[in-house]
């Protein structure tokens, strides 16, 4: 239950290395234990340079990393966790816990107290969960109240001293680094209540509860009679509970309006202590009927110190938020395009941003463009054969907008123009990017007044929600539909 090494790496696209190691810490005593436990399968911790290059390659964060690599991108390497194996110097370093958040990559290598050949199941490696807790604690410390790069640099400079107290000799004692900062010379006292093994510390400070609901909507629209359009909503409820005491209890209720779409396929965090069976049994596989459970959805739980995803859900909303029509006709060296977008009347007409990206793959640069747009403005990236229709913050009162025009292309340059094996001939698409704050497509919301907190002090409770587009495609109705996978 220890860590061999910890890294913080800033992701810096369009630079020579695409990243910089901002902080690293190795634990030689843990490394000696790893050499004993792993035996012949032992792989040493590399220097920062080789580790940075290998990790960015594995995470596909290098600028020139566009080609398919069998050892990393094959179907046998589909990664559903944030745990990776890094090829370094002819050997593979495993397990490496790593994730990217707000431009910073957090990474660590947990100690595996047994041989690595054959590889043990992840659930048997206790250091992985502690590694996640340590990285989440560092993330919360760096970005709580951080307003600029100077404050971030100051907090990074404090990490060596804080980890001496929070994670001595690679063993995590307190994932809340703010506690270590406030009590750097504080001698711990015996707690009257037993500390659970999964909670490495306690919070001291102003009590507050933060709740965020994020819904992502995906859509594939073809405008064809023989192919049905598809769309899906996936929601995530994220919480951060700063509450004093060893085992504070919190209950959060999610509610729906009268015409809201019921939540389905609900998955909850292990800290949830109990749940109505109707919540767990509601599945998107079953046909929707009037008897479907529509809330309120109550989640009682004992929160960890770091921010966490309280639950995930899906929902079968009746219509996608934006209905689209896209048609491309090829006329000699030109393409004639016609686009129609219509915002559904039930959707909040107040976007943080809304854009339609229109790529033209496997063609030369745009040499000439004639167009007519009923709303918004069009940006042209000639060398990249790419159009961006900036719709803005609102649709007009008619809720419907149009774009039409002709595009002329020059000779194809394979080094500069984008290539796509799917978008050949008339097969083309546009992709919508939008975000709506204080809105969810299902209508799901967290009532601040219904949040119950059983802890000392009256906490400040804040709740936010937003809708984000994700893989929202509208395909050329004149071309055969590409193969898609759910």
GROMACS .gro file of C-alpha atoms in nm, residues 214-219 221 232-234 320-322 351-357 430-437 439 441 466-474:
model
   39
  214UNK     CA    1  -2.311   1.741  -1.642
  215UNK     CA    2  -2.510   1.585  -1.924
  216UNK     CA    3  -2.346   1.495  -2.254
  217UNK     CA    4  -2.565   1.440  -2.557
  218UNK     CA    5  -2.447   1.232  -2.853
  219UNK     CA    6  -2.626   1.213  -3.185
  221UNK     CA    7  -2.839   1.213  -3.780
  232UNK     CA    8  -2.819   0.941  -2.628
  233UNK     CA    9  -2.785   1.136  -2.305
  234UNK     CA   10  -2.525   1.039  -2.045
  320UNK     CA   11  -3.225   1.559  -2.982
  321UNK     CA   12  -3.178   1.925  -2.889
  322UNK     CA   13  -3.080   2.032  -3.243
  351UNK     CA   14  -2.577   2.889  -2.519
  352UNK     CA   15  -2.236   2.955  -2.374
  353UNK     CA   16  -2.122   2.881  -2.730
  354UNK     CA   17  -2.257   2.700  -3.036
  355UNK     CA   18  -2.057   2.612  -3.347
  356UNK     CA   19  -2.083   2.381  -3.646
  357UNK     CA   20  -1.750   2.242  -3.771
  430UNK     CA   21  -2.064   1.832  -3.987
  431UNK     CA   22  -2.010   1.823  -3.612
  432UNK     CA   23  -2.191   2.045  -3.364
  433UNK     CA   24  -2.015   2.183  -3.056
  434UNK     CA   25  -2.224   2.359  -2.793
  435UNK     CA   26  -2.267   2.411  -2.421
  436UNK     CA   27  -2.570   2.533  -2.225
  437UNK     CA   28  -2.522   2.637  -1.863
  439UNK     CA   29  -2.972   2.340  -1.805
  441UNK     CA   30  -3.182   1.786  -2.136
  466UNK     CA   31  -2.484   2.206  -1.778
  467UNK     CA   32  -2.546   2.034  -2.111
  468UNK     CA   33  -2.252   1.961  -2.344
  469UNK     CA   34  -2.244   1.816  -2.695
  470UNK     CA   35  -2.031   1.507  -2.746
  471UNK     CA   36  -1.990   1.332  -3.082
  472UNK     CA   37  -2.285   1.523  -3.228
  473UNK     CA   38  -2.273   1.441  -3.601
  474UNK     CA   39  -2.498   1.525  -3.895
   0.00000   0.00000   0.00000
